[in-house]
mmCIF file of N, CA and C in Angstrom:
data_model
loop_
_atom_site.group_PDB
_atom_site.id
_atom_site.type_symbol
_atom_site.label_atom_id
_atom_site.label_comp_id
_atom_site.label_asym_id
_atom_site.label_seq_id
_atom_site.Cartn_x
_atom_site.Cartn_y
_atom_site.Cartn_z
ATOM 1 N N MET A 1 28.823 -11.517 -16.616
ATOM 2 C CA MET A 1 27.835 -11.971 -15.657
ATOM 3 C C MET A 1 26.970 -10.770 -15.267
ATOM 4 N N ALA A 2 25.661 -10.993 -15.181
ATOM 5 C CA ALA A 2 24.725 -9.927 -14.845
ATOM 6 C C ALA A 2 24.830 -9.575 -13.363
ATOM 7 N N THR A 3 24.603 -8.320 -13.055
ATOM 8 C CA THR A 3 24.593 -7.859 -11.671
ATOM 9 C C THR A 3 23.291 -8.291 -11.020
ATOM 10 N N PRO A 4 23.364 -8.857 -9.815
ATOM 11 C CA PRO A 4 22.122 -9.285 -9.166
ATOM 12 C C PRO A 4 21.250 -8.082 -8.811
ATOM 13 N N LEU A 5 19.924 -8.294 -8.840
ATOM 14 C CA LEU A 5 18.989 -7.238 -8.500
ATOM 15 C C LEU A 5 18.699 -7.192 -7.011
ATOM 16 N N HIS A 6 19.098 -8.209 -6.301
ATOM 17 C CA HIS A 6 18.801 -8.345 -4.882
ATOM 18 C C HIS A 6 20.037 -8.893 -4.193
ATOM 19 N N PRO A 7 20.318 -8.458 -2.956
ATOM 20 C CA PRO A 7 21.543 -8.908 -2.299
ATOM 21 C C PRO A 7 21.550 -10.389 -1.919
ATOM 22 N N SER A 8 20.398 -11.048 -1.915
ATOM 23 C CA SER A 8 20.397 -12.465 -1.558
ATOM 24 C C SER A 8 20.837 -13.297 -2.759
ATOM 25 N N ASP A 9 21.132 -14.535 -2.496
ATOM 26 C CA ASP A 9 21.522 -15.452 -3.569
ATOM 27 C C ASP A 9 20.307 -16.027 -4.283
ATOM 28 N N GLU A 10 19.122 -15.832 -3.714
ATOM 29 C CA GLU A 10 17.918 -16.387 -4.314
ATOM 30 C C GLU A 10 17.479 -15.535 -5.495
ATOM 31 N N PRO A 11 17.039 -16.183 -6.572
ATOM 32 C CA PRO A 11 16.550 -15.407 -7.720
ATOM 33 C C PRO A 11 15.221 -14.740 -7.388
ATOM 34 N N LEU A 12 14.940 -13.658 -8.053
ATOM 35 C CA LEU A 12 13.656 -12.972 -7.882
ATOM 36 C C LEU A 12 12.621 -13.696 -8.732
ATOM 37 N N THR A 13 12.007 -14.669 -8.138
ATOM 38 C CA THR A 13 10.999 -15.462 -8.834
ATOM 39 C C THR A 13 9.664 -14.721 -8.826
ATOM 40 N N PRO A 14 8.759 -15.092 -9.706
ATOM 41 C CA PRO A 14 7.426 -14.487 -9.666
ATOM 42 C C PRO A 14 6.749 -14.670 -8.306
ATOM 43 N N GLU A 15 6.989 -15.782 -7.649
ATOM 44 C CA GLU A 15 6.394 -16.028 -6.334
ATOM 45 C C GLU A 15 6.932 -15.052 -5.294
ATOM 46 N N ARG A 16 8.244 -14.832 -5.295
ATOM 47 C CA ARG A 16 8.838 -13.879 -4.347
ATOM 48 C C ARG A 16 8.348 -12.460 -4.609
ATOM 49 N N LEU A 17 8.238 -12.110 -5.881
ATOM 50 C CA LEU A 17 7.735 -10.781 -6.219
ATOM 51 C C LEU A 17 6.282 -10.624 -5.778
ATOM 52 N N GLN A 18 5.470 -11.662 -5.971
ATOM 53 C CA GLN A 18 4.071 -11.602 -5.543
ATOM 54 C C GLN A 18 3.972 -11.497 -4.025
ATOM 55 N N ASP A 19 4.808 -12.241 -3.303
ATOM 56 C CA ASP A 19 4.819 -12.161 -1.840
ATOM 57 C C ASP A 19 5.167 -10.750 -1.368
ATOM 58 N N ALA A 20 6.156 -10.146 -2.012
ATOM 59 C CA ALA A 20 6.559 -8.779 -1.642
ATOM 60 C C ALA A 20 5.434 -7.790 -1.937
ATOM 61 N N TYR A 21 4.777 -7.967 -3.078
ATOM 62 C CA TYR A 21 3.664 -7.095 -3.437
ATOM 63 C C TYR A 21 2.503 -7.251 -2.454
ATOM 64 N N ASP A 22 2.199 -8.476 -2.090
ATOM 65 C CA ASP A 22 1.114 -8.730 -1.128
ATOM 66 C C ASP A 22 1.419 -8.092 0.226
ATOM 67 N N ALA A 23 2.658 -8.202 0.684
ATOM 68 C CA ALA A 23 3.049 -7.597 1.961
ATOM 69 C C ALA A 23 2.938 -6.073 1.889
ATOM 70 N N MET A 24 3.356 -5.497 0.783
ATOM 71 C CA MET A 24 3.274 -4.055 0.608
ATOM 72 C C MET A 24 1.817 -3.602 0.592
ATOM 73 N N ARG A 25 0.966 -4.362 -0.085
ATOM 74 C CA ARG A 25 -0.458 -4.025 -0.153
ATOM 75 C C ARG A 25 -1.110 -4.094 1.229
ATOM 76 N N ARG A 26 -0.749 -5.103 2.031
ATOM 77 C CA ARG A 26 -1.296 -5.212 3.390
ATOM 78 C C ARG A 26 -0.831 -4.052 4.270
ATOM 79 N N THR A 27 0.435 -3.682 4.153
ATOM 80 C CA THR A 27 0.961 -2.558 4.918
ATOM 81 C C THR A 27 0.262 -1.268 4.516
ATOM 82 N N PHE A 28 0.111 -1.071 3.210
ATOM 83 C CA PHE A 28 -0.586 0.117 2.720
ATOM 84 C C PHE A 28 -2.002 0.163 3.270
ATOM 85 N N ALA A 29 -2.720 -0.952 3.198
ATOM 86 C CA ALA A 29 -4.111 -1.000 3.650
ATOM 87 C C ALA A 29 -4.228 -0.626 5.124
ATOM 88 N N SER A 30 -3.369 -1.197 5.929
ATOM 89 C CA SER A 30 -3.387 -0.920 7.362
ATOM 90 C C SER A 30 -3.104 0.554 7.642
ATOM 91 N N ASN A 31 -2.091 1.089 6.981
ATOM 92 C CA ASN A 31 -1.735 2.497 7.182
ATOM 93 C C ASN A 31 -2.811 3.433 6.638
ATOM 94 N N LEU A 32 -3.407 3.085 5.510
ATOM 95 C CA LEU A 32 -4.471 3.912 4.942
ATOM 96 C C LEU A 32 -5.631 4.026 5.924
ATOM 97 N N ARG A 33 -6.045 2.899 6.476
ATOM 98 C CA ARG A 33 -7.150 2.894 7.434
ATOM 99 C C ARG A 33 -6.799 3.733 8.670
ATOM 100 N N ARG A 34 -5.592 3.527 9.198
ATOM 101 C CA ARG A 34 -5.165 4.247 10.400
ATOM 102 C C ARG A 34 -5.092 5.752 10.145
ATOM 103 N N ILE A 35 -4.465 6.141 9.046
ATOM 104 C CA ILE A 35 -4.293 7.566 8.745
ATOM 105 C C ILE A 35 -5.654 8.217 8.467
ATOM 106 N N ARG A 36 -6.514 7.523 7.737
ATOM 107 C CA ARG A 36 -7.845 8.069 7.470
ATOM 108 C C ARG A 36 -8.580 8.373 8.774
ATOM 109 N N LYS A 37 -8.541 7.422 9.697
ATOM 110 C CA LYS A 37 -9.217 7.622 10.981
ATOM 111 C C LYS A 37 -8.569 8.748 11.781
ATOM 112 N N GLU A 38 -7.222 8.812 11.757
ATOM 113 C CA GLU A 38 -6.527 9.893 12.469
ATOM 114 C C GLU A 38 -6.918 11.263 11.930
ATOM 115 N N ARG A 39 -7.213 11.339 10.637
ATOM 116 C CA ARG A 39 -7.573 12.614 10.014
ATOM 117 C C ARG A 39 -9.070 12.920 10.174
ATOM 118 N N GLY A 40 -9.804 12.002 10.792
ATOM 119 C CA GLY A 40 -11.216 12.236 11.055
ATOM 120 C C GLY A 40 -12.157 11.945 9.905
ATOM 121 N N PHE A 41 -11.703 11.192 8.919
ATOM 122 C CA PHE A 41 -12.545 10.836 7.784
ATOM 123 C C PHE A 41 -13.254 9.510 8.025
ATOM 124 N N LYS A 42 -14.506 9.430 7.630
ATOM 125 C CA LYS A 42 -15.185 8.149 7.465
ATOM 126 C C LYS A 42 -14.778 7.657 6.079
ATOM 127 N N SER A 43 -14.854 6.359 5.845
ATOM 128 C CA SER A 43 -14.453 5.846 4.528
ATOM 129 C C SER A 43 -15.305 6.470 3.422
ATOM 130 N N TYR A 44 -16.602 6.694 3.699
ATOM 131 C CA TYR A 44 -17.473 7.316 2.705
ATOM 132 C C TYR A 44 -16.970 8.708 2.336
ATOM 133 N N GLY A 45 -16.621 9.510 3.337
ATOM 134 C CA GLY A 45 -16.150 10.864 3.090
ATOM 135 C C GLY A 45 -14.829 10.892 2.343
ATOM 136 N N ALA A 46 -13.947 9.969 2.677
ATOM 137 C CA ALA A 46 -12.660 9.908 1.976
ATOM 138 C C ALA A 46 -12.866 9.510 0.516
ATOM 139 N N ALA A 47 -13.726 8.523 0.291
ATOM 140 C CA ALA A 47 -14.009 8.088 -1.084
ATOM 141 C C ALA A 47 -14.633 9.232 -1.879
ATOM 142 N N LEU A 48 -15.582 9.909 -1.275
ATOM 143 C CA LEU A 48 -16.250 11.036 -1.929
ATOM 144 C C LEU A 48 -15.248 12.150 -2.245
ATOM 145 N N GLY A 49 -14.373 12.447 -1.286
ATOM 146 C CA GLY A 49 -13.371 13.492 -1.487
ATOM 147 C C GLY A 49 -12.396 13.175 -2.606
ATOM 148 N N LEU A 50 -12.122 11.907 -2.804
ATOM 149 C CA LEU A 50 -11.192 11.490 -3.853
ATOM 150 C C LEU A 50 -11.907 11.236 -5.173
ATOM 151 N N GLY A 51 -13.226 11.050 -5.119
ATOM 152 C CA GLY A 51 -13.981 10.794 -6.347
ATOM 153 C C GLY A 51 -13.996 9.334 -6.759
ATOM 154 N N VAL A 52 -13.899 8.442 -5.778
ATOM 155 C CA VAL A 52 -13.989 7.001 -6.061
ATOM 156 C C VAL A 52 -15.171 6.434 -5.280
ATOM 157 N N SER A 53 -15.581 5.232 -5.623
ATOM 158 C CA SER A 53 -16.691 4.609 -4.910
ATOM 159 C C SER A 53 -16.240 4.127 -3.534
ATOM 160 N N THR A 54 -17.213 3.974 -2.655
ATOM 161 C CA THR A 54 -16.887 3.451 -1.325
ATOM 162 C C THR A 54 -16.385 2.015 -1.427
ATOM 163 N N SER A 55 -16.860 1.271 -2.423
ATOM 164 C CA SER A 55 -16.364 -0.107 -2.574
ATOM 165 C C SER A 55 -14.899 -0.115 -3.003
ATOM 166 N N THR A 56 -14.502 0.835 -3.835
ATOM 167 C CA THR A 56 -13.086 0.935 -4.226
ATOM 168 C C THR A 56 -12.236 1.254 -3.008
ATOM 169 N N TRP A 57 -12.669 2.251 -2.235
ATOM 170 C CA TRP A 57 -11.914 2.606 -1.028
ATOM 171 C C TRP A 57 -11.834 1.404 -0.090
ATOM 172 N N GLY A 58 -12.939 0.708 0.061
ATOM 173 C CA GLY A 58 -12.965 -0.466 0.925
ATOM 174 C C GLY A 58 -12.014 -1.560 0.462
ATOM 175 N N ARG A 59 -11.897 -1.734 -0.831
ATOM 176 C CA ARG A 59 -10.950 -2.738 -1.356
ATOM 177 C C ARG A 59 -9.514 -2.348 -1.043
ATOM 178 N N TRP A 60 -9.218 -1.050 -1.059
ATOM 179 C CA TRP A 60 -7.868 -0.610 -0.694
ATOM 180 C C TRP A 60 -7.608 -0.887 0.780
ATOM 181 N N GLU A 61 -8.571 -0.581 1.636
ATOM 182 C CA GLU A 61 -8.381 -0.762 3.071
ATOM 183 C C GLU A 61 -8.405 -2.230 3.494
ATOM 184 N N SER A 62 -8.956 -3.084 2.665
ATOM 185 C CA SER A 62 -8.964 -4.517 2.987
ATOM 186 C C SER A 62 -7.858 -5.266 2.238
ATOM 187 N N ALA A 63 -6.986 -4.531 1.583
ATOM 188 C CA ALA A 63 -5.828 -5.084 0.860
ATOM 189 C C ALA A 63 -6.230 -5.985 -0.298
ATOM 190 N N GLN A 64 -7.440 -5.799 -0.823
ATOM 191 C CA GLN A 64 -7.854 -6.571 -1.998
ATOM 192 C C GLN A 64 -7.337 -5.952 -3.283
ATOM 193 N N ARG A 65 -7.163 -4.650 -3.260
ATOM 194 C CA ARG A 65 -6.693 -3.911 -4.432
ATOM 195 C C ARG A 65 -5.696 -2.851 -3.980
ATOM 196 N N PHE A 66 -5.035 -2.259 -4.989
ATOM 197 C CA PHE A 66 -4.058 -1.209 -4.729
ATOM 198 C C PHE A 66 -4.357 -0.059 -5.684
ATOM 199 N N PRO A 67 -4.314 1.188 -5.209
ATOM 200 C CA PRO A 67 -4.633 2.310 -6.104
ATOM 201 C C PRO A 67 -3.537 2.536 -7.148
ATOM 202 N N THR A 68 -3.943 3.155 -8.253
ATOM 203 C CA THR A 68 -2.965 3.564 -9.262
ATOM 204 C C THR A 68 -2.107 4.691 -8.682
ATOM 205 N N LEU A 69 -1.010 4.988 -9.327
ATOM 206 C CA LEU A 69 -0.134 6.059 -8.833
ATOM 207 C C LEU A 69 -0.838 7.413 -8.787
ATOM 208 N N PRO A 70 -1.620 7.808 -9.807
ATOM 209 C CA PRO A 70 -2.321 9.094 -9.680
ATOM 210 C C PRO A 70 -3.300 9.111 -8.498
ATOM 211 N N LEU A 71 -3.988 7.998 -8.256
ATOM 212 C CA LEU A 71 -4.897 7.952 -7.113
ATOM 213 C C LEU A 71 -4.133 7.935 -5.798
ATOM 214 N N LEU A 72 -2.992 7.286 -5.763
ATOM 215 C CA LEU A 72 -2.158 7.295 -4.561
ATOM 216 C C LEU A 72 -1.739 8.725 -4.225
ATOM 217 N N ALA A 73 -1.360 9.483 -5.237
ATOM 218 C CA ALA A 73 -1.009 10.895 -5.016
ATOM 219 C C ALA A 73 -2.217 11.665 -4.503
ATOM 220 N N GLY A 74 -3.390 11.371 -5.037
ATOM 221 C CA GLY A 74 -4.606 12.025 -4.572
ATOM 222 C C GLY A 74 -4.934 11.682 -3.129
ATOM 223 N N ILE A 75 -4.739 10.434 -2.750
ATOM 224 C CA ILE A 75 -4.964 10.003 -1.367
ATOM 225 C C ILE A 75 -4.043 10.783 -0.429
ATOM 226 N N ALA A 76 -2.778 10.892 -0.822
ATOM 227 C CA ALA A 76 -1.809 11.617 0.006
ATOM 228 C C ALA A 76 -2.212 13.081 0.170
ATOM 229 N N LEU A 77 -2.688 13.691 -0.905
ATOM 230 C CA LEU A 77 -3.138 15.090 -0.820
ATOM 231 C C LEU A 77 -4.390 15.200 0.048
ATOM 232 N N LEU A 78 -5.350 14.313 -0.162
ATOM 233 C CA LEU A 78 -6.589 14.349 0.601
ATOM 234 C C LEU A 78 -6.339 14.190 2.096
ATOM 235 N N LEU A 79 -5.480 13.234 2.442
ATOM 236 C CA LEU A 79 -5.205 12.953 3.849
ATOM 237 C C LEU A 79 -4.032 13.762 4.396
ATOM 238 N N GLN A 80 -3.475 14.653 3.567
ATOM 239 C CA GLN A 80 -2.358 15.513 3.957
ATOM 240 C C GLN A 80 -1.241 14.702 4.616
ATOM 241 N N THR A 81 -0.824 13.680 3.890
ATOM 242 C CA THR A 81 0.170 12.732 4.386
ATOM 243 C C THR A 81 1.168 12.425 3.276
ATOM 244 N N PRO A 82 2.469 12.421 3.560
ATOM 245 C CA PRO A 82 3.435 12.017 2.533
ATOM 246 C C PRO A 82 3.172 10.567 2.090
ATOM 247 N N VAL A 83 3.331 10.315 0.813
ATOM 248 C CA VAL A 83 3.115 8.970 0.275
ATOM 249 C C VAL A 83 3.919 7.931 1.046
ATOM 250 N N ALA A 84 5.131 8.262 1.428
ATOM 251 C CA ALA A 84 5.995 7.301 2.134
ATOM 252 C C ALA A 84 5.371 6.806 3.430
ATOM 253 N N ASP A 85 4.536 7.626 4.064
ATOM 254 C CA ASP A 85 3.915 7.209 5.330
ATOM 255 C C ASP A 85 2.988 6.013 5.165
ATOM 256 N N PHE A 86 2.458 5.819 3.973
ATOM 257 C CA PHE A 86 1.582 4.670 3.744
ATOM 258 C C PHE A 86 2.367 3.359 3.680
ATOM 259 N N PHE A 87 3.674 3.449 3.509
ATOM 260 C CA PHE A 87 4.526 2.257 3.381
ATOM 261 C C PHE A 87 5.560 2.170 4.498
ATOM 262 N N ALA A 88 5.431 3.001 5.505
ATOM 263 C CA ALA A 88 6.450 3.159 6.538
ATOM 264 C C ALA A 88 6.728 1.901 7.347
ATOM 265 N N ASP A 89 5.766 1.022 7.478
ATOM 266 C CA ASP A 89 5.943 -0.141 8.334
ATOM 267 C C ASP A 89 6.414 -1.386 7.601
ATOM 268 N N ILE A 90 6.838 -1.243 6.367
ATOM 269 C CA ILE A 90 7.353 -2.409 5.649
ATOM 270 C C ILE A 90 8.726 -2.737 6.220
ATOM 271 N N PRO A 91 8.875 -3.886 6.865
ATOM 272 C CA PRO A 91 10.181 -4.222 7.434
ATOM 273 C C PRO A 91 11.187 -4.551 6.326
ATOM 274 N N PRO A 92 12.443 -4.172 6.531
ATOM 275 C CA PRO A 92 13.452 -4.540 5.543
ATOM 276 C C PRO A 92 13.617 -6.051 5.487
ATOM 277 N N GLU A 93 13.926 -6.549 4.315
ATOM 278 C CA GLU A 93 14.136 -7.982 4.181
ATOM 279 C C GLU A 93 15.447 -8.376 4.838
ATOM 280 N N GLU A 94 15.417 -9.435 5.591
ATOM 281 C CA GLU A 94 16.607 -9.924 6.289
ATOM 282 C C GLU A 94 17.519 -10.678 5.306
ATOM 283 N N PRO A 95 18.799 -10.370 5.295
ATOM 284 C CA PRO A 95 19.694 -11.186 4.457
ATOM 285 C C PRO A 95 19.764 -12.612 5.003
ATOM 286 N N GLU A 96 19.900 -13.542 4.112
ATOM 287 C CA GLU A 96 19.929 -14.943 4.557
ATOM 288 C C GLU A 96 21.328 -15.439 4.755
#
């Protein structure tokens, strides 16, 4: 018998995975916006500093898109913030 990937009895369906991804993207977007403002960046300046368009940055902050891992590392360096801080508010899943 295969070892479960999750402590719940529910299978990891594509829908559950998409829900988890959407929640993570929303948390990231909220934290990105907050941290950017705390560091004194306008979205234009942050986008320029990272070398992406303002529309790309805006999509990240509105949770429409998610940056690639190399860009995520660049965001963390630009904003002088550990990558984990962008995901800090993701609540743990409650066991059922």
